[in-house]
PDB file of N, CA and C in Angstrom:
ATOM      1  N   LEU A  29       6.208  -4.380  -2.074  1.00 50.00           N
ATOM      2  CA  LEU A  29       5.249  -5.272  -1.949  1.00 50.00           C
ATOM      3  C   LEU A  29       5.636  -6.466  -1.021  1.00 50.00           C
ATOM      4  N   VAL A  30       6.893  -6.918  -1.018  1.00 61.00           N
ATOM      5  CA  VAL A  30       7.337  -8.093  -0.233  1.00 61.00           C
ATOM      6  C   VAL A  30       7.271  -7.823   1.181  1.00 61.00           C
ATOM      7  N   LYS A  31       7.487  -6.556   1.605  1.00 75.00           N
ATOM      8  CA  LYS A  31       7.528  -6.278   3.053  1.00 75.00           C
ATOM      9  C   LYS A  31       6.151  -6.117   3.591  1.00 75.00           C
ATOM     10  N   PHE A  32       5.164  -5.559   2.921  1.00 80.00           N
ATOM     11  CA  PHE A  32       3.950  -5.441   3.340  1.00 80.00           C
ATOM     12  C   PHE A  32       3.003  -6.603   2.884  1.00 80.00           C
ATOM     13  N   ARG A  33       2.890  -7.576   3.723  1.00 84.00           N
ATOM     14  CA  ARG A  33       2.186  -8.859   3.226  1.00 84.00           C
ATOM     15  C   ARG A  33       0.850  -8.687   2.805  1.00 84.00           C
ATOM     16  N   PRO A  34       0.006  -7.816   3.384  1.00 90.00           N
ATOM     17  CA  PRO A  34      -1.347  -7.623   2.903  1.00 90.00           C
ATOM     18  C   PRO A  34      -1.391  -7.159   1.422  1.00 90.00           C
ATOM     19  N   LEU A  35      -0.507  -6.278   0.994  1.00 91.00           N
ATOM     20  CA  LEU A  35      -0.528  -5.753  -0.355  1.00 91.00           C
ATOM     21  C   LEU A  35      -0.092  -6.852  -1.271  1.00 91.00           C
ATOM     22  N   LYS A  36       0.889  -7.583  -0.924  1.00 90.00           N
ATOM     23  CA  LYS A  36       1.383  -8.635  -1.728  1.00 90.00           C
ATOM     24  C   LYS A  36       0.228  -9.683  -1.911  1.00 90.00           C
ATOM     25  N   LEU A  37      -0.447  -9.937  -0.952  1.00 93.00           N
ATOM     26  CA  LEU A  37      -1.553 -11.046  -0.928  1.00 93.00           C
ATOM     27  C   LEU A  37      -2.738 -10.542  -1.700  1.00 93.00           C
ATOM     28  N   ALA A  38      -2.892  -9.168  -1.664  1.00 94.00           N
ATOM     29  CA  ALA A  38      -3.998  -8.574  -2.475  1.00 94.00           C
ATOM     30  C   ALA A  38      -3.691  -8.705  -3.981  1.00 94.00           C
ATOM     31  N   SER A  39      -2.459  -8.425  -4.278  1.00 94.00           N
ATOM     32  CA  SER A  39      -2.002  -8.483  -5.674  1.00 94.00           C
ATOM     33  C   SER A  39      -2.045  -9.994  -6.222  1.00 94.00           C
ATOM     34  N   GLU A  40      -1.710 -10.883  -5.386  1.00 95.00           N
ATOM     35  CA  GLU A  40      -1.796 -12.297  -5.688  1.00 95.00           C
ATOM     36  C   GLU A  40      -3.222 -12.850  -5.812  1.00 95.00           C
ATOM     37  N   ALA A  41      -4.151 -12.408  -5.030  1.00 95.00           N
ATOM     38  CA  ALA A  41      -5.497 -12.616  -5.100  1.00 95.00           C
ATOM     39  C   ALA A  41      -6.114 -12.147  -6.437  1.00 95.00           C
ATOM     40  N   LEU A  42      -5.761 -10.991  -6.841  1.00 95.00           N
ATOM     41  CA  LEU A  42      -6.244 -10.455  -8.112  1.00 95.00           C
ATOM     42  C   LEU A  42      -5.804 -11.308  -9.356  1.00 95.00           C
ATOM     43  N   LYS A  43      -4.447 -11.841  -9.275  1.00 96.00           N
ATOM     44  CA  LYS A  43      -3.965 -12.556 -10.274  1.00 96.00           C
ATOM     45  C   LYS A  43      -4.672 -13.938 -10.410  1.00 96.00           C
ATOM     46  N   ARG A  44      -4.880 -14.538  -9.158  1.00 96.00           N
ATOM     47  CA  ARG A  44      -5.481 -15.807  -9.137  1.00 96.00           C
ATOM     48  C   ARG A  44      -7.005 -15.763  -9.451  1.00 96.00           C
ATOM     49  N   GLY A  45      -7.693 -14.581  -9.189  1.00 95.00           N
ATOM     50  CA  GLY A  45      -8.996 -14.493  -9.446  1.00 95.00           C
ATOM     51  C   GLY A  45     -10.001 -15.497  -8.623  1.00 95.00           C
ATOM     52  N   LEU A  46     -11.008 -15.959  -9.346  1.00 94.00           N
ATOM     53  CA  LEU A  46     -12.011 -16.780  -8.642  1.00 94.00           C
ATOM     54  C   LEU A  46     -12.480 -16.080  -7.400  1.00 94.00           C
ATOM     55  N   SER A  47     -12.570 -16.769  -6.257  1.00 93.00           N
ATOM     56  CA  SER A  47     -13.071 -16.275  -4.961  1.00 93.00           C
ATOM     57  C   SER A  47     -11.959 -15.703  -4.108  1.00 93.00           C
ATOM     58  N   TYR A  48     -10.767 -15.704  -4.450  1.00 94.00           N
ATOM     59  CA  TYR A  48      -9.604 -15.166  -3.670  1.00 94.00           C
ATOM     60  C   TYR A  48      -9.793 -13.673  -3.265  1.00 94.00           C
ATOM     61  N   PRO A  49     -10.157 -12.787  -4.161  1.00 94.00           N
ATOM     62  CA  PRO A  49     -10.404 -11.392  -3.695  1.00 94.00           C
ATOM     63  C   PRO A  49     -11.385 -11.214  -2.602  1.00 94.00           C
ATOM     64  N   ALA A  50     -12.547 -11.832  -2.802  1.00 92.00           N
ATOM     65  CA  ALA A  50     -13.682 -11.720  -1.862  1.00 92.00           C
ATOM     66  C   ALA A  50     -13.300 -12.248  -0.557  1.00 92.00           C
ATOM     67  N   PHE A  51     -12.700 -13.440  -0.685  1.00 93.00           N
ATOM     68  CA  PHE A  51     -12.193 -14.168   0.633  1.00 93.00           C
ATOM     69  C   PHE A  51     -11.214 -13.303   1.367  1.00 93.00           C
ATOM     70  N   LEU A  52     -10.254 -12.832   0.625  1.00 94.00           N
ATOM     71  CA  LEU A  52      -9.216 -11.963   1.262  1.00 94.00           C
ATOM     72  C   LEU A  52      -9.745 -10.724   1.997  1.00 94.00           C
ATOM     73  N   ASN A  53     -10.730 -10.129   1.257  1.00 93.00           N
ATOM     74  CA  ASN A  53     -11.355  -8.938   1.746  1.00 93.00           C
ATOM     75  C   ASN A  53     -12.036  -9.179   3.122  1.00 93.00           C
ATOM     76  N   LYS A  54     -12.803 -10.310   3.241  1.00 93.00           N
ATOM     77  CA  LYS A  54     -13.508 -10.600   4.349  1.00 93.00           C
ATOM     78  C   LYS A  54     -12.587 -10.977   5.559  1.00 93.00           C
ATOM     79  N   ILE A  55     -11.562 -11.682   5.207  1.00 94.00           N
ATOM     80  CA  ILE A  55     -10.547 -12.081   6.296  1.00 94.00           C
ATOM     81  C   ILE A  55      -9.875 -10.765   6.799  1.00 94.00           C
ATOM     82  N   ASP A  56      -9.614  -9.920   5.821  1.00 95.00           N
ATOM     83  CA  ASP A  56      -8.879  -8.555   6.237  1.00 95.00           C
ATOM     84  C   ASP A  56      -9.857  -7.785   7.149  1.00 95.00           C
ATOM     85  N   GLU A  57     -11.133  -7.726   6.812  1.00 94.00           N
ATOM     86  CA  GLU A  57     -12.009  -7.042   7.762  1.00 94.00           C
ATOM     87  C   GLU A  57     -12.070  -7.614   9.099  1.00 94.00           C
ATOM     88  N   LEU A  58     -12.077  -8.941   9.185  1.00 95.00           N
ATOM     89  CA  LEU A  58     -12.170  -9.647  10.553  1.00 95.00           C
ATOM     90  C   LEU A  58     -10.909  -9.323  11.337  1.00 95.00           C
ATOM     91  N   LEU A  59      -9.700  -9.390  10.731  1.00 96.00           N
ATOM     92  CA  LEU A  59      -8.494  -9.243  11.381  1.00 96.00           C
ATOM     93  C   LEU A  59      -8.206  -7.779  11.752  1.00 96.00           C
ATOM     94  N   VAL A  60      -8.689  -6.917  10.851  1.00 96.00           N
ATOM     95  CA  VAL A  60      -8.513  -5.448  11.286  1.00 96.00           C
ATOM     96  C   VAL A  60      -9.460  -5.093  12.492  1.00 96.00           C
ATOM     97  N   ASN A  61     -10.638  -5.661  12.575  1.00 97.00           N
ATOM     98  CA  ASN A  61     -11.594  -5.449  13.635  1.00 97.00           C
ATOM     99  C   ASN A  61     -10.834  -5.982  14.982  1.00 97.00           C
ATOM    100  N   LYS A  62     -10.205  -7.151  14.789  1.00 97.00           N
ATOM    101  CA  LYS A  62      -9.436  -7.690  15.983  1.00 97.00           C
ATOM    102  C   LYS A  62      -8.341  -6.858  16.450  1.00 97.00           C
ATOM    103  N   PHE A  63      -7.728  -6.196  15.506  1.00 97.00           N
ATOM    104  CA  PHE A  63      -6.597  -5.327  15.724  1.00 97.00           C
ATOM    105  C   PHE A  63      -7.135  -4.025  16.482  1.00 97.00           C
ATOM    106  N   LEU A  64      -8.225  -3.499  16.003  1.00 98.00           N
ATOM    107  CA  LEU A  64      -8.809  -2.281  16.522  1.00 98.00           C
ATOM    108  C   LEU A  64      -9.297  -2.512  17.897  1.00 98.00           C
ATOM    109  N   ALA A  65      -9.775  -3.728  18.287  1.00 98.00           N
ATOM    110  CA  ALA A  65     -10.136  -4.118  19.509  1.00 98.00           C
ATOM    111  C   ALA A  65      -9.007  -4.403  20.468  1.00 98.00           C
ATOM    112  N   GLY A  66      -7.799  -4.425  19.959  1.00 98.00           N
ATOM    113  CA  GLY A  66      -6.672  -4.753  20.883  1.00 98.00           C
ATOM    114  C   GLY A  66      -6.445  -6.184  20.991  1.00 98.00           C
ATOM    115  N   GLU A  67      -7.026  -7.037  20.206  1.00 98.00           N
ATOM    116  CA  GLU A  67      -6.894  -8.537  20.406  1.00 98.00           C
ATOM    117  C   GLU A  67      -5.679  -9.074  19.784  1.00 98.00           C
ATOM    118  N   ILE A  68      -5.245  -8.333  18.606  1.00 97.00           N
ATOM    119  CA  ILE A  68      -4.054  -8.809  17.948  1.00 97.00           C
ATOM    120  C   ILE A  68      -3.152  -7.599  17.568  1.00 97.00           C
ATOM    121  N   SER A  69      -1.986  -7.890  17.255  1.00 95.00           N
ATOM    122  CA  SER A  69      -0.914  -6.847  16.835  1.00 95.00           C
ATOM    123  C   SER A  69      -1.119  -6.499  15.418  1.00 95.00           C
ATOM    124  N   TRP A  70      -0.476  -5.340  14.987  1.00 92.00           N
ATOM    125  CA  TRP A  70      -0.566  -4.931  13.632  1.00 92.00           C
ATOM    126  C   TRP A  70       0.067  -6.035  12.716  1.00 92.00           C
ATOM    127  N   LEU A  71       1.163  -6.688  13.086  1.00 90.00           N
ATOM    128  CA  LEU A  71       1.807  -7.612  12.311  1.00 90.00           C
ATOM    129  C   LEU A  71       1.103  -8.933  12.084  1.00 90.00           C
ATOM    130  N   MET A  72       0.277  -9.209  13.135  1.00 94.00           N
ATOM    131  CA  MET A  72      -0.517 -10.451  13.051  1.00 94.00           C
ATOM    132  C   MET A  72      -1.702 -10.366  11.879  1.00 94.00           C
ATOM    133  N   ILE A  73      -2.029  -9.085  11.474  1.00 94.00           N
ATOM    134  CA  ILE A  73      -2.975  -8.974  10.279  1.00 94.00           C
ATOM    135  C   ILE A  73      -2.297  -9.640   9.148  1.00 94.00           C
ATOM    136  N   GLY A  74      -1.187  -9.291   8.791  1.00 93.00           N
ATOM    137  CA  GLY A  74      -0.478 -10.022   7.635  1.00 93.00           C
ATOM    138  C   GLY A  74      -0.306 -11.458   7.801  1.00 93.00           C
ATOM    139  N   GLU A  75       0.054 -11.797   8.955  1.00 94.00           N
ATOM    140  CA  GLU A  75       0.322 -13.321   9.248  1.00 94.00           C
ATOM    141  C   GLU A  75      -0.994 -14.004   9.097  1.00 94.00           C
ATOM    142  N   GLY A  76      -2.070 -13.519   9.702  1.00 96.00           N
ATOM    143  CA  GLY A  76      -3.424 -14.140   9.520  1.00 96.00           C
ATOM    144  C   GLY A  76      -3.870 -14.205   8.159  1.00 96.00           C
ATOM    145  N   LEU A  77      -3.741 -13.138   7.355  1.00 96.00           N
ATOM    146  CA  LEU A  77      -4.108 -13.134   5.965  1.00 96.00           C
ATOM    147  C   LEU A  77      -3.296 -14.150   5.188  1.00 96.00           C
ATOM    148  N   GLU A  78      -2.156 -14.263   5.462  1.00 94.00           N
ATOM    149  CA  GLU A  78      -1.279 -15.334   4.711  1.00 94.00           C
ATOM    150  C   GLU A  78      -1.677 -16.789   5.083  1.00 94.00           C
ATOM    151  N   ARG A  79      -2.005 -16.981   6.289  1.00 95.00           N
ATOM    152  CA  ARG A  79      -2.475 -18.389   6.756  1.00 95.00           C
ATOM    153  C   ARG A  79      -3.824 -18.766   6.056  1.00 95.00           C
ATOM    154  N   ALA A  80      -4.624 -17.758   6.133  1.00 93.00           N
ATOM    155  CA  ALA A  80      -6.067 -17.944   5.578  1.00 93.00           C
ATOM    156  C   ALA A  80      -6.010 -18.118   4.050  1.00 93.00           C
ATOM    157  N   PHE A  81      -5.089 -17.331   3.467  1.00 93.00           N
ATOM    158  CA  PHE A  81      -4.981 -17.320   2.087  1.00 93.00           C
ATOM    159  C   PHE A  81      -4.468 -18.725   1.491  1.00 93.00           C
ATOM    160  N   GLU A  82      -3.562 -19.267   2.231  1.00 94.00           N
ATOM    161  CA  GLU A  82      -3.054 -20.599   1.860  1.00 94.00           C
ATOM    162  C   GLU A  82      -4.050 -21.701   2.040  1.00 94.00           C
ATOM    163  N   ARG A  83      -5.030 -21.545   2.960  1.00 94.00           N
ATOM    164  CA  ARG A  83      -5.953 -22.626   3.175  1.00 94.00           C
ATOM    165  C   ARG A  83      -7.227 -22.558   2.338  1.00 94.00           C
ATOM    166  N   HIS A  84      -7.381 -21.327   1.788  1.00 93.00           N
ATOM    167  CA  HIS A  84      -8.614 -21.092   0.935  1.00 93.00           C
ATOM    168  C   HIS A  84      -8.704 -22.046  -0.149  1.00 93.00           C
ATOM    169  N   SER A  85      -9.955 -22.636  -0.353  1.00 91.00           N
ATOM    170  CA  SER A  85     -10.298 -23.442  -1.463  1.00 91.00           C
ATOM    171  C   SER A  85     -11.148 -22.613  -2.378  1.00 91.00           C
ATOM    172  N   PRO A  86     -10.517 -22.011  -3.515  1.00 93.00           N
ATOM    173  CA  PRO A  86     -11.185 -21.223  -4.370  1.00 93.00           C
ATOM    174  C   PRO A  86     -12.372 -21.828  -5.058  1.00 93.00           C
ATOM    175  N   THR A  87     -13.395 -20.987  -5.292  1.00 89.00           N
ATOM    176  CA  THR A  87     -14.593 -21.309  -6.072  1.00 89.00           C
ATOM    177  C   THR A  87     -14.857 -20.194  -7.153  1.00 89.00           C
ATOM    178  N   LYS A  88     -15.600 -20.553  -8.154  1.00 92.00           N
ATOM    179  CA  LYS A  88     -16.037 -19.596  -9.211  1.00 92.00           C
ATOM    180  C   LYS A  88     -16.997 -18.766  -8.711  1.00 92.00           C
ATOM    181  N   ILE A  89     -16.849 -17.450  -9.046  1.00 90.00           N
ATOM    182  CA  ILE A  89     -17.917 -16.401  -8.483  1.00 90.00           C
ATOM    183  C   ILE A  89     -19.046 -16.390  -9.629  1.00 90.00           C
ATOM    184  N   GLU A  90     -20.201 -16.948  -9.521  1.00 88.00           N
ATOM    185  CA  GLU A  90     -21.167 -16.920 -10.444  1.00 88.00           C
ATOM    186  C   GLU A  90     -22.337 -15.958 -10.099  1.00 88.00           C
ATOM    187  N   SER A  91     -22.403 -15.453  -8.863  1.00 90.00           N
ATOM    188  CA  SER A  91     -23.430 -14.566  -8.422  1.00 90.00           C
ATOM    189  C   SER A  91     -23.052 -13.964  -7.190  1.00 90.00           C
ATOM    190  N   PHE A  92     -23.892 -12.858  -6.836  1.00 86.00           N
ATOM    191  CA  PHE A  92     -23.671 -12.156  -5.624  1.00 86.00           C
ATOM    192  C   PHE A  92     -23.788 -13.236  -4.415  1.00 86.00           C
ATOM    193  N   ASP A  93     -24.758 -14.198  -4.472  1.00 87.00           N
ATOM    194  CA  ASP A  93     -24.904 -15.191  -3.477  1.00 87.00           C
ATOM    195  C   ASP A  93     -23.634 -16.011  -3.271  1.00 87.00           C
ATOM    196  N   THR A  94     -22.811 -16.261  -4.328  1.00 85.00           N
ATOM    197  CA  THR A  94     -21.554 -16.979  -4.238  1.00 85.00           C
ATOM    198  C   THR A  94     -20.559 -16.181  -3.391  1.00 85.00           C
ATOM    199  N   ILE A  95     -20.567 -14.810  -3.599  1.00 83.00           N
ATOM    200  CA  ILE A  95     -19.626 -13.989  -2.778  1.00 83.00           C
ATOM    201  C   ILE A  95     -20.063 -14.037  -1.347  1.00 83.00           C
ATOM    202  N   LEU A  96     -21.349 -14.040  -1.116  1.00 84.00           N
ATOM    203  CA  LEU A  96     -21.691 -14.042   0.395  1.00 84.00           C
ATOM    204  C   LEU A  96     -21.417 -15.438   0.996  1.00 84.00           C
ATOM    205  N   GLN A  97     -21.470 -16.475   0.163  1.00 84.00           N
ATOM    206  CA  GLN A  97     -21.004 -17.860   0.667  1.00 84.00           C
ATOM    207  C   GLN A  97     -19.526 -17.882   1.051  1.00 84.00           C
ATOM    208  N   VAL A  98     -18.690 -17.274   0.111  1.00 81.00           N
ATOM    209  CA  VAL A  98     -17.319 -17.231   0.354  1.00 81.00           C
ATOM    210  C   VAL A  98     -17.047 -16.524   1.569  1.00 81.00           C
ATOM    211  N   GLU A  99     -17.734 -15.333   1.742  1.00 77.00           N
ATOM    212  CA  GLU A  99     -17.316 -14.595   3.048  1.00 77.00           C
ATOM    213  C   GLU A  99     -17.734 -15.180   4.304  1.00 77.00           C
ATOM    214  N   GLU A 100     -18.621 -16.282   4.289  1.00 81.00           N
ATOM    215  CA  GLU A 100     -19.153 -16.902   5.374  1.00 81.00           C
ATOM    216  C   GLU A 100     -18.174 -18.157   5.715  1.00 81.00           C
ATOM    217  N   GLU A 101     -17.191 -18.351   4.879  1.00 74.00           N
ATOM    218  CA  GLU A 101     -16.197 -19.485   5.097  1.00 74.00           C
ATOM    219  C   GLU A 101     -15.574 -19.325   6.489  1.00 74.00           C
TER     220      GLU A 101
END
């Protein structure tokens, strides 16, 4: 888990709960798309996830609309 940052962060997001899992999922989608487009390297996916995860301000997920709001951050 320690060597593969995205897996470590996914585990941490599940432990923390709130909006962390939805936020991490959206950021991962964005970074993977950048990787597939040749805009970033494979290693930059983990680095970007880690930076975004540290800056995230979690919110309580009360509805599907809340999830959509988190994904628009």
